[in-house]
XYZ file of C-alpha atoms in Angstrom:
717
model
C -19.887 -11.752 -23.468
C -23.259 -13.678 -23.833
C -25.209 -14.415 -20.406
C -25.275 -18.147 -19.859
C -28.756 -19.599 -20.089
C -28.686 -21.195 -16.448
C -27.286 -19.269 -13.600
C -27.306 -19.551 -9.508
C -28.157 -22.847 -8.313
C -28.117 -24.821 -11.350
C -28.439 -28.055 -9.808
C -32.293 -27.573 -9.032
C -33.104 -27.596 -12.505
C -30.852 -30.446 -13.607
C -32.135 -32.413 -10.690
C -35.833 -31.943 -11.920
C -35.033 -33.463 -15.637
C -33.232 -36.351 -14.073
C -36.252 -37.514 -12.160
C -38.499 -37.457 -15.237
C -36.048 -39.587 -16.968
C -36.406 -41.956 -13.969
C -39.979 -42.020 -13.910
C -40.171 -43.356 -17.522
C -37.527 -45.984 -16.777
C -39.595 -47.562 -13.909
C -42.751 -47.954 -15.924
C -40.809 -50.430 -18.010
C -40.334 -52.763 -15.070
C -42.559 -55.540 -13.708
C -44.468 -55.659 -10.572
C -42.191 -58.586 -9.054
C -39.223 -55.974 -9.080
C -41.051 -53.626 -6.781
C -38.620 -54.200 -4.034
C -35.599 -53.336 -6.265
C -37.396 -50.354 -7.649
C -37.910 -48.913 -4.236
C -34.383 -49.482 -3.220
C -33.125 -47.999 -6.437
C -35.470 -45.067 -6.060
C -33.988 -44.457 -2.523
C -30.665 -44.622 -4.189
C -31.238 -42.297 -6.717
C -32.952 -39.845 -4.367
C -29.931 -39.806 -2.277
C -27.623 -39.518 -5.255
C -29.621 -36.413 -6.418
C -29.501 -34.786 -3.003
C -25.499 -35.604 -3.061
C -24.588 -35.836 -6.574
C -20.850 -36.359 -5.794
C -21.559 -39.367 -3.403
C -20.665 -42.058 -5.990
C -16.863 -40.795 -5.839
C -16.658 -41.710 -2.350
C -16.239 -45.669 -1.304
C -18.190 -47.203 1.218
C -18.204 -50.399 3.000
C -21.176 -52.128 1.371
C -21.135 -54.800 -0.951
C -20.526 -53.715 -4.882
C -23.694 -52.791 -6.920
C -21.909 -54.172 -9.890
C -21.419 -57.723 -8.571
C -18.086 -59.281 -7.426
C -17.142 -62.484 -8.326
C -15.443 -64.977 -6.353
C -11.843 -64.226 -7.318
C -12.293 -60.790 -6.014
C -12.580 -58.915 -9.312
C -15.568 -56.787 -10.463
C -18.148 -57.868 -12.948
C -17.976 -55.981 -16.267
C -20.900 -53.551 -15.936
C -20.982 -53.181 -19.730
C -21.338 -56.653 -20.524
C -24.461 -58.396 -21.447
C -26.424 -59.880 -18.298
C -29.670 -59.999 -16.658
C -32.500 -57.209 -16.596
C -31.109 -56.458 -12.967
C -27.421 -55.845 -14.645
C -29.086 -53.735 -17.163
C -30.933 -51.684 -14.658
C -27.734 -51.206 -12.600
C -25.924 -50.077 -15.977
C -28.584 -47.493 -16.667
C -28.385 -46.352 -13.153
C -24.343 -46.003 -13.312
C -25.038 -44.005 -16.559
C -27.567 -41.667 -15.216
C -25.321 -40.737 -12.149
C -22.423 -40.522 -14.279
C -24.580 -37.851 -16.515
C -25.902 -36.175 -13.529
C -22.396 -35.366 -12.359
C -21.386 -34.033 -15.406
C -24.400 -31.998 -16.065
C -23.946 -30.796 -12.205
C -20.264 -29.743 -13.070
C -21.016 -28.102 -16.155
C -23.786 -26.015 -14.566
C -21.555 -24.943 -11.480
C -18.764 -24.041 -14.122
C -21.172 -21.951 -16.127
C -22.339 -20.253 -12.793
C -18.882 -19.571 -11.887
C -18.037 -18.147 -15.124
C -20.978 -15.987 -15.063
C -19.963 -14.655 -11.720
C -16.393 -13.810 -12.972
C -17.583 -12.111 -15.934
C -20.072 -9.913 -13.768
C -16.940 -9.118 -11.496
C -14.565 -8.085 -14.260
C -17.265 -5.869 -16.292
C -19.312 -4.604 -13.616
C -17.127 -4.656 -10.556
C -16.855 -0.789 -10.560
C -20.703 0.005 -10.848
C -21.115 -2.764 -8.033
C -18.529 -1.172 -5.827
C -19.524 2.410 -6.531
C -23.131 1.359 -5.676
C -22.275 -0.350 -2.576
C -20.074 2.666 -1.531
C -22.998 4.994 -2.213
C -25.349 2.832 -0.311
C -22.863 2.607 2.721
C -21.849 6.746 2.668
C -25.775 7.467 2.576
C -26.159 4.973 5.536
C -23.201 6.780 7.533
C -25.017 10.310 6.617
C -28.373 9.041 7.755
C -27.197 7.698 11.018
C -25.227 11.034 11.399
C -28.675 12.781 11.128
C -30.423 10.493 13.161
C -27.665 10.995 16.029
C -27.805 14.524 15.939
C -31.384 14.651 16.246
C -31.290 12.116 19.092
C -28.528 13.404 21.177
C -29.771 17.146 20.967
C -27.859 19.371 23.325
C -25.184 16.511 23.746
C -24.097 16.411 20.331
C -20.484 17.252 19.394
C -18.992 20.119 21.227
C -19.030 23.346 19.558
C -15.474 25.575 19.429
C -15.757 28.312 22.093
C -15.233 32.026 20.418
C -11.811 33.637 21.098
C -11.752 36.524 23.658
C -11.684 39.977 22.362
C -7.833 40.225 22.312
C -7.541 37.972 19.695
C -9.985 39.528 17.049
C -6.967 40.356 14.986
C -4.694 37.728 16.003
C -2.446 35.975 13.524
C -0.758 32.827 14.647
C 3.307 32.585 14.354
C 3.493 36.533 14.896
C 3.651 36.714 18.686
C 5.957 40.009 19.201
C 5.833 39.458 23.046
C 7.141 36.053 22.921
C 9.675 36.692 20.276
C 10.903 39.254 22.639
C 11.047 37.179 25.152
C 13.198 34.702 23.100
C 15.609 37.192 22.559
C 14.499 38.888 19.099
C 15.215 42.489 18.446
C 16.184 45.291 16.057
C 12.884 44.488 14.423
C 12.974 40.686 14.157
C 10.725 40.438 17.121
C 7.869 41.016 14.459
C 9.258 37.937 12.066
C 7.268 34.781 11.691
C 7.767 32.070 14.159
C 5.530 29.362 14.215
C 5.897 27.156 17.169
C 3.556 24.454 18.556
C 1.867 26.666 20.871
C 1.131 29.367 18.364
C -2.275 27.974 17.128
C -5.572 28.981 19.274
C -8.355 26.397 19.449
C -10.979 28.811 19.172
C -13.085 30.923 16.735
C -12.070 34.213 15.885
C -15.174 36.747 16.376
C -14.943 40.187 14.405
C -15.054 43.704 16.244
C -17.970 44.709 17.879
C -19.047 47.165 15.120
C -17.899 45.020 12.038
C -19.951 45.451 9.150
C -19.794 43.260 5.864
C -17.483 44.960 3.111
C -19.279 46.688 0.399
C -19.422 44.637 -2.848
C -16.898 45.007 -5.409
C -15.565 47.112 -7.204
C -17.306 49.772 -4.262
C -15.274 48.158 -1.786
C -11.897 48.749 -3.379
C -12.641 52.418 -2.747
C -14.578 52.573 0.698
C -14.212 50.661 3.668
C -15.898 50.584 6.985
C -13.372 51.948 9.971
C -14.748 49.460 12.417
C -13.485 46.407 10.240
C -9.618 47.294 10.791
C -7.800 48.026 13.917
C -6.658 51.375 12.987
C -8.959 54.107 13.757
C -10.293 57.449 12.517
C -8.347 59.315 15.140
C -5.073 57.319 14.195
C -5.653 58.421 10.613
C -5.850 62.066 11.286
C -3.232 62.168 14.006
C -0.763 60.026 12.022
C 2.311 61.950 10.693
C 1.956 59.741 7.526
C 1.214 62.028 4.597
C -0.615 59.021 2.775
C -2.835 58.463 6.030
C -3.745 62.097 6.415
C -4.624 62.334 2.941
C -7.447 59.587 3.142
C -11.021 61.118 3.221
C -12.544 60.054 6.345
C -16.686 60.114 6.067
C -18.143 59.318 9.208
C -17.406 55.479 9.846
C -15.901 55.082 6.155
C -12.394 55.555 4.793
C -12.646 56.455 1.395
C -10.101 55.978 -1.584
C -12.430 57.533 -4.255
C -10.528 59.286 -7.522
C -11.503 62.621 -5.697
C -8.748 62.370 -3.260
C -5.498 63.680 -3.662
C -3.879 60.642 -2.789
C -5.648 58.649 -5.897
C -4.524 61.347 -8.251
C -0.962 61.364 -6.901
C -0.765 57.486 -7.568
C -2.029 58.067 -11.142
C 0.766 60.589 -11.825
C 3.151 58.734 -10.147
C 2.431 55.295 -12.083
C 2.384 57.123 -15.328
C 6.059 58.493 -14.501
C 7.133 55.251 -14.147
C 5.750 53.909 -17.303
C 7.418 56.913 -19.169
C 10.756 55.978 -17.287
C 10.550 52.426 -18.817
C 10.027 54.145 -22.196
C 6.261 53.451 -22.308
C 3.505 56.049 -23.191
C 1.488 55.163 -19.981
C 1.072 52.795 -17.321
C -1.768 51.092 -19.881
C 1.322 49.805 -21.794
C 2.693 47.784 -18.976
C 1.399 44.634 -20.326
C 2.905 45.421 -23.766
C 6.279 45.680 -21.996
C 5.819 42.140 -20.471
C 4.606 43.219 -17.060
C 1.668 41.672 -15.573
C 2.478 40.710 -11.981
C 4.121 43.292 -9.597
C 5.572 42.606 -5.857
C 4.818 45.888 -4.058
C 7.254 45.917 -1.038
C 6.121 48.033 1.989
C 2.753 48.903 -0.044
C 1.113 51.351 2.208
C -2.602 50.880 1.740
C -2.295 49.293 -1.601
C -3.086 52.476 -3.752
C -0.785 51.568 -5.959
C -1.996 48.290 -6.555
C -5.591 49.357 -6.687
C -4.868 51.690 -9.462
C -3.106 49.114 -11.641
C -5.813 46.771 -11.091
C -7.873 48.441 -13.647
C -4.907 48.182 -16.235
C -5.282 44.312 -15.756
C -2.025 44.309 -13.738
C -1.648 41.912 -10.299
C -0.021 43.726 -7.549
C 0.749 41.708 -4.348
C 1.245 43.701 -1.349
C 3.875 42.581 1.286
C 4.874 44.162 4.656
C 5.773 43.492 7.780
C 3.631 42.355 10.370
C 2.105 45.506 12.474
C 0.278 45.289 15.610
C -1.909 47.927 14.712
C -3.115 45.932 11.743
C -2.062 48.747 9.531
C -1.062 48.335 5.701
C -1.688 44.656 5.024
C -4.960 44.599 7.039
C -6.455 47.874 5.476
C -5.139 46.757 1.860
C -7.119 43.080 2.160
C -10.221 45.134 3.486
C -10.234 46.599 0.058
C -10.206 43.450 -1.187
C -6.677 43.608 -2.877
C -3.824 40.955 -2.961
C -1.728 41.522 0.210
C 0.164 39.137 2.665
C 2.600 39.366 5.530
C 6.408 39.344 4.420
C 9.499 40.908 5.151
C 13.244 40.982 4.294
C 14.126 40.527 7.718
C 16.103 37.217 7.670
C 14.410 34.902 5.601
C 13.729 34.192 2.010
C 9.988 35.041 0.868
C 7.859 31.801 0.029
C 8.036 32.626 -3.849
C 10.007 30.708 -6.178
C 12.965 32.102 -8.105
C 12.110 34.527 -11.055
C 8.372 35.091 -9.669
C 7.689 38.596 -10.596
C 7.833 41.018 -13.757
C 8.238 44.075 -11.202
C 9.274 44.784 -8.044
C 8.311 48.238 -6.347
C 9.616 50.010 -3.488
C 8.275 53.522 -2.407
C 9.440 54.329 0.966
C 9.103 50.999 1.757
C 11.381 50.878 4.948
C 14.019 48.741 3.533
C 17.526 49.561 3.901
C 18.622 48.180 0.681
C 22.350 48.634 1.592
C 22.092 46.973 4.962
C 23.043 43.312 5.906
C 20.519 41.423 7.616
C 20.304 42.185 11.358
C 19.425 38.912 12.564
C 20.607 38.305 16.193
C 20.205 35.236 18.358
C 21.039 35.726 21.718
C 19.144 32.712 22.878
C 20.583 30.209 20.542
C 19.964 27.254 22.471
C 16.498 27.934 22.397
C 16.301 28.745 18.741
C 18.644 25.861 17.578
C 15.779 24.555 15.402
C 15.595 27.769 13.810
C 19.505 27.873 13.034
C 21.780 30.932 13.261
C 22.531 32.998 10.263
C 26.127 33.561 9.470
C 27.407 37.359 9.076
C 26.486 38.531 5.669
C 27.839 41.429 3.363
C 25.774 44.384 3.007
C 23.187 44.445 -0.064
C 21.793 40.846 0.928
C 18.225 42.343 0.735
C 18.871 43.109 -2.935
C 20.060 39.807 -3.549
C 16.664 38.473 -2.501
C 14.897 40.912 -4.662
C 16.753 39.729 -7.375
C 15.921 36.265 -6.811
C 12.383 36.747 -7.047
C 12.523 39.067 -10.285
C 12.044 37.768 -13.488
C 14.720 38.264 -16.099
C 14.286 41.719 -18.000
C 11.918 42.671 -15.006
C 12.199 45.997 -13.494
C 12.962 47.410 -9.894
C 11.418 50.658 -9.046
C 12.787 52.325 -5.884
C 11.485 55.731 -4.508
C 13.466 57.059 -1.642
C 14.925 60.355 -0.409
C 18.061 58.417 -0.581
C 18.093 58.570 -4.308
C 17.436 62.398 -4.912
C 20.456 63.756 -6.349
C 19.936 67.449 -4.585
C 19.720 65.568 -1.133
C 22.764 63.428 -0.999
C 24.822 65.962 -2.750
C 24.296 67.870 0.898
C 24.773 64.583 2.826
C 27.646 62.477 2.344
C 26.564 59.744 4.430
C 23.371 59.375 2.153
C 25.519 59.768 -1.064
C 27.683 56.988 0.139
C 24.797 54.909 0.755
C 23.391 55.759 -2.487
C 26.739 54.826 -4.453
C 26.782 51.500 -2.719
C 23.253 50.594 -3.953
C 24.046 51.956 -7.321
C 27.258 49.728 -7.608
C 25.704 46.658 -6.051
C 22.869 46.730 -8.647
C 25.385 46.841 -11.152
C 27.196 43.629 -9.948
C 23.498 42.042 -9.892
C 23.644 42.693 -13.726
C 20.819 45.354 -13.418
C 20.675 48.272 -15.867
C 19.906 51.659 -14.524
C 17.732 52.934 -17.296
C 16.394 56.051 -15.612
C 16.252 58.351 -12.708
C 13.873 61.042 -12.014
C 13.380 63.010 -8.720
C 13.509 60.392 -6.145
C 12.451 57.393 -8.237
C 15.142 54.998 -9.783
C 14.256 52.226 -12.254
C 16.644 49.372 -12.903
C 16.294 46.318 -15.430
C 17.388 42.875 -14.809
C 19.659 41.251 -17.236
C 17.749 38.531 -19.531
C 21.258 37.093 -20.469
C 23.063 34.895 -18.139
C 26.421 35.582 -19.847
C 26.096 38.802 -18.100
C 27.303 37.163 -14.807
C 30.347 35.216 -16.619
C 31.617 38.848 -17.755
C 31.958 40.272 -14.385
C 35.366 41.091 -13.126
C 36.957 37.751 -11.422
C 35.723 37.627 -7.390
C 32.736 40.053 -7.946
C 30.166 39.781 -5.297
C 27.912 38.464 -4.994
C 28.976 35.035 -6.481
C 26.566 32.711 -8.428
C 24.632 30.182 -6.084
C 25.410 26.472 -6.688
C 22.835 24.028 -7.597
C 22.451 22.912 -4.211
C 21.845 26.439 -2.955
C 19.540 27.429 -5.493
C 16.210 26.358 -4.372
C 13.527 26.934 -6.522
C 10.479 27.527 -4.242
C 12.326 28.127 -0.832
C 9.904 28.190 2.150
C 11.195 30.623 4.498
C 14.771 29.746 4.185
C 17.655 31.943 5.626
C 18.529 34.836 3.207
C 21.431 33.796 0.924
C 24.375 35.759 -0.106
C 24.518 34.450 -3.656
C 22.594 35.003 -6.936
C 19.947 32.637 -7.316
C 17.310 31.602 -10.278
C 20.225 31.230 -12.921
C 19.891 27.247 -12.555
C 16.249 27.523 -13.097
C 14.642 26.011 -16.422
C 12.344 28.964 -16.248
C 14.821 31.500 -17.189
C 12.776 33.265 -19.971
C 13.088 36.865 -20.481
C 9.385 38.993 -19.990
C 9.878 40.180 -23.299
C 9.985 36.672 -24.972
C 6.655 35.575 -23.157
C 3.341 36.336 -24.302
C 1.547 39.188 -23.050
C -1.610 39.028 -21.043
C -4.498 37.570 -21.295
C -2.363 35.029 -24.001
C 0.182 34.312 -21.132
C -2.324 32.262 -19.276
C -2.329 29.388 -22.024
C 1.041 28.259 -22.129
C 2.188 26.671 -25.386
C 3.558 23.291 -25.783
C 7.305 24.084 -25.280
C 6.660 26.206 -22.101
C 4.675 23.279 -20.569
C 7.378 20.770 -21.384
C 9.902 22.831 -18.692
C 7.320 21.560 -16.049
C 7.032 18.138 -17.272
C 3.433 18.692 -18.653
C 1.622 17.965 -21.965
C -0.632 20.398 -23.436
C -3.585 18.101 -23.198
C -3.177 17.985 -19.325
C -3.596 21.450 -19.284
C -6.507 21.424 -21.636
C -8.757 18.826 -19.388
C -7.629 20.738 -16.219
C -9.134 23.718 -17.583
C -12.233 22.239 -19.088
C -12.583 20.791 -15.839
C -12.669 24.082 -13.881
C -14.731 25.468 -16.237
C -17.361 22.959 -15.610
C -16.814 23.395 -12.086
C -17.319 27.089 -11.993
C -20.562 26.599 -13.745
C -21.607 24.311 -11.235
C -20.747 26.182 -8.195
C -22.487 29.197 -9.123
C -25.546 27.316 -9.938
C -25.185 25.891 -6.510
C -24.363 29.108 -4.758
C -26.984 31.283 -6.469
C -30.397 29.602 -5.162
C -28.661 29.542 -1.908
C -28.017 33.069 -2.002
C -30.942 34.601 -3.733
C -33.722 32.362 -2.337
C -33.189 31.088 1.073
C -30.435 33.472 2.416
C -31.550 35.773 4.798
C -31.346 39.205 3.730
C -29.453 41.755 5.829
C -31.783 44.337 7.495
C -31.252 47.568 5.510
C -29.592 46.016 2.354
C -30.703 46.253 -1.065
C -31.124 43.240 -3.328
C -27.967 41.695 -3.733
C -25.630 42.433 -6.780
C -25.731 39.794 -9.586
C -23.526 36.712 -8.955
C -20.477 38.281 -11.207
C -19.416 40.464 -7.988
C -20.552 38.359 -5.221
C -17.027 37.775 -4.262
C -13.983 40.017 -4.486
C -11.190 37.484 -3.428
C -10.824 33.626 -3.302
C -8.416 31.709 -1.409
C -7.728 28.484 -3.444
C -5.935 25.968 -0.962
C -4.468 23.643 -3.459
C -4.250 25.405 -6.698
C -2.628 22.684 -8.870
C -2.291 24.518 -12.277
C -4.100 27.605 -11.645
C -7.115 25.978 -13.360
C -9.634 27.423 -11.051
C -8.291 30.876 -11.517
C -8.199 30.431 -15.292
C -11.993 29.456 -15.059
C -13.060 32.070 -13.040
C -11.362 34.711 -15.348
C -12.728 33.080 -18.551
C -16.486 33.038 -16.877
C -16.147 36.913 -16.376
C -16.061 36.776 -12.548
C -14.429 40.120 -11.397
C -12.081 38.369 -8.697
C -8.577 37.817 -8.101
C -7.194 34.598 -6.604
C -4.547 33.546 -4.028
C -3.015 30.516 -5.555
C -1.737 28.643 -2.660
C 0.725 25.504 -3.723
C 0.995 23.221 -0.383
C 4.454 22.220 0.515
C 3.061 18.688 0.908
C 2.187 18.255 -2.903
C 3.568 18.736 -6.395
C 5.296 22.202 -6.653
C 3.542 23.758 -9.616
C 3.841 27.301 -8.206
C 6.312 28.381 -10.984
C 3.729 27.269 -13.439
C 1.166 29.267 -11.867
C 3.085 32.250 -11.757
C 4.513 32.093 -15.294
C 0.617 31.764 -16.277
C 0.082 35.346 -15.023
C -1.340 34.632 -11.694
C -0.045 35.180 -7.915
C 0.394 32.474 -5.620
C 2.573 31.547 -2.528
C 4.124 28.101 -1.327
C 2.442 27.084 2.130
C 2.471 24.345 4.728
C -1.189 24.117 5.722
C -0.199 22.831 9.263
C 0.973 26.451 9.821
C -1.178 29.494 10.077
C -1.417 31.266 6.796
C 0.564 34.776 7.037
C -2.313 37.249 6.745
C -5.125 38.918 9.205
C -8.407 37.221 10.091
C -11.525 37.916 7.802
C -9.288 38.196 4.774
C -11.231 35.940 1.673
C -14.936 35.901 0.565
C -14.527 32.429 -0.648
C -12.281 29.494 0.205
C -11.611 26.521 -2.428
C -9.999 23.481 -1.570
C -9.936 20.687 -4.204
C -8.132 17.400 -3.052
C -6.605 19.086 -0.129
C -7.898 16.664 2.267
C -6.728 14.076 0.489
C -3.464 15.384 0.069
C -3.087 16.319 3.860
C -4.280 12.795 5.335
C -2.328 10.765 2.917
C 0.671 11.128 5.148
C 1.711 11.455 8.694
C 0.782 15.038 9.795
C 1.245 16.743 12.962
C -2.203 18.831 12.455
C -5.724 17.510 12.272
C -8.497 17.871 9.786
C -10.284 20.291 12.428
C -6.917 22.391 12.831
C -7.362 23.076 9.213
C -10.999 23.949 9.069
C -10.411 26.409 11.980
C -7.934 27.985 10.071
C -9.977 28.516 7.187
C -12.711 29.976 9.525
C -10.116 32.432 10.740
C -9.341 33.369 7.132
C -12.942 33.547 5.975
C -15.371 37.010 6.247
C -18.371 36.526 8.039
C -21.077 35.434 5.640
C -18.031 33.920 3.416
C -18.179 30.808 1.320
C -16.222 27.456 1.581
C -16.323 24.715 -1.178
C -14.252 21.516 -0.528
C -14.141 18.971 -3.197
C -12.846 15.422 -2.075
C -13.551 11.867 -1.787
C -16.697 11.029 -0.168
C -15.676 9.596 3.044
C -13.502 12.814 3.745
C -16.027 15.046 2.570
C -18.447 13.471 5.352
C -15.917 13.530 7.923
C -15.375 17.343 7.493
C -19.252 17.776 7.380
C -18.966 16.415 10.901
C -16.553 19.050 12.203
C -18.531 21.824 10.451
C -21.145 21.340 13.299
C -18.126 22.347 15.736
C -17.398 25.598 13.806
C -20.991 26.720 13.431
C -20.961 26.542 9.646
C -23.992 25.797 7.615
C -23.254 22.987 5.606
C -24.627 21.081 2.678
C -23.297 17.964 1.066
C -23.983 17.784 -2.690
C -23.672 14.695 -4.947
C -21.610 14.915 -8.202
C -23.295 13.066 -11.017
C -20.159 12.387 -12.970
C -18.430 10.570 -9.825
C -20.303 8.856 -7.314
C -16.975 8.350 -5.156
C -16.545 12.293 -4.572
C -18.827 14.873 -3.098
C -18.856 18.568 -2.523
C -19.369 20.447 0.561
C -20.798 23.795 0.392
C -20.354 25.606 3.559
C -21.309 29.373 4.667
C -19.708 30.809 7.931
C -22.465 32.744 9.676
C -22.036 36.553 10.993
C -21.778 36.130 14.728
C -21.677 39.781 16.264
C -19.494 40.267 19.327
C -21.275 42.048 22.273
C -20.297 45.238 23.280
C -19.099 45.515 26.909
C -20.334 47.946 29.000
């Protein structure tokens, strides 16, 4: 669109040209018309100052002459020089008005064109100046306030150094929970603590990956060396304790035992060894009651991801120790609620002496029903309901591996009660359409059917029944256990044998993406964006770590960037693009992909890509111990959580991140500039080191890069 020749106050330019014309006209008049000329000049000057004045009538006599009968004389007719002069003046005034109107119209037209074509640039420029002003004022305010700046959050007392909100055993007992349900999850309004959790007195930064997978510091977990030796658990006693470390190196008997054990499972499935699990369609495994994660640690080297779940333990055992090794784990149980995973989530479920009585019913007791009316009461269920939940999260064609003394033929032949229990589990698994493919010693392997027709071919009235569409919730969030077979209504019912093997599985094809309502272009764009993001993140973090980051006394130079993190918590995983980009960039990490309950549910997509993840409400505490993750990543989470009425604040969210983050761990938050500035202000209260980074391709968004300092707790005398 061509730019108009004149813009702004065009009337000034027009007024100048009209005066020149008037000066030339005056020179032709005689001296005897000086009075009239001066009078006309005065009128012309006034007309130039107010070009629309002639449109308004006044009470003065007509300049054009009025006849006795009251009609106006014809201004265009011939007459005296005075009449011609008046005619000329009228023409000049009309011309002036037309020119002014055209000029104003052109100026207005130019303004409209600028607004439509450059509105975005002008708005972003204004926003950028405004945000910079807010940032500068904040910095000035901090300098001027000094000690009276925003009050920093206090540190929690020593008793909370391993505290997990929502898991308050004493409170649950007071409410009437028993029979193991006192260890279940209950998120009340008073469960959150408004303080910062400090590490134990002798806490040390975990060893870098992959060394940290095999050796941990005893002081970093609640279990002590004495408890390791005095425990009756064979697994614990086989761990090698070297001064202040617990070692899981391959020299230990325990590791060799796990290697033989996993090799045995592979052979029972019909594979040469555990390295062929991927060829059989197995990529993700749910390890129930995982001990210390040794099974998953061994399979990690085979490109298999094993999620460890176990009951909450006040001793910090199992889940805490597995997480300290840098392996995937979270608190979860089959006590009374469904797991926060979608139906058809895992390729294999594993239970080795996991403590779950698969033949029993859910022993949920609510003696204080009035107090717990919001939780609800679970009706009496038939035995085997835990197996139904295991079936729900198992993919079609997936495997259920159970190792227990109950399955030992030589044992239950001498014990009629154990034989009865085994017969029940075997028959119930058959009703679930599981095929018993192998049994050796104490280990049994079932394969879940990959054909829905199996359920309709059962005997009429067989238990459990198929869930209705209303019961079959794809991604339940701690809903009561159900006594019907779920997952059969899911569009993701695809046998593991028919899926692409890892790593091709991470790139879903067009038909697979259609199951989630996505186009392949959307996944391509998402992956490309996160590839760029990962490069930018590492270019930002590396100089901070290797240049101005203080070196810890006694430590060698840090390892290269590829292993600076062992695990990452992605708080708003979307399609799992950040996970995919990290793997493609060669970063030796695993990612806990969290899909918030407040946003679109893409968790089935994330899991089908061969990653691990969970459904979670970020207004509640994440079910894990403190100091779990080396990095926390949140892309768009602040916008998501603030877009609706929430019962929690941004400070609550950041305080929970601080609890989950290891000392010297990193936080990367990507969001709208105003939200980033608000979060940056709150980092002062959290005592984080924080930096705001502009994004060249988008001036409306910012990155907030933070590091949690290592505050040591002072030993009490």
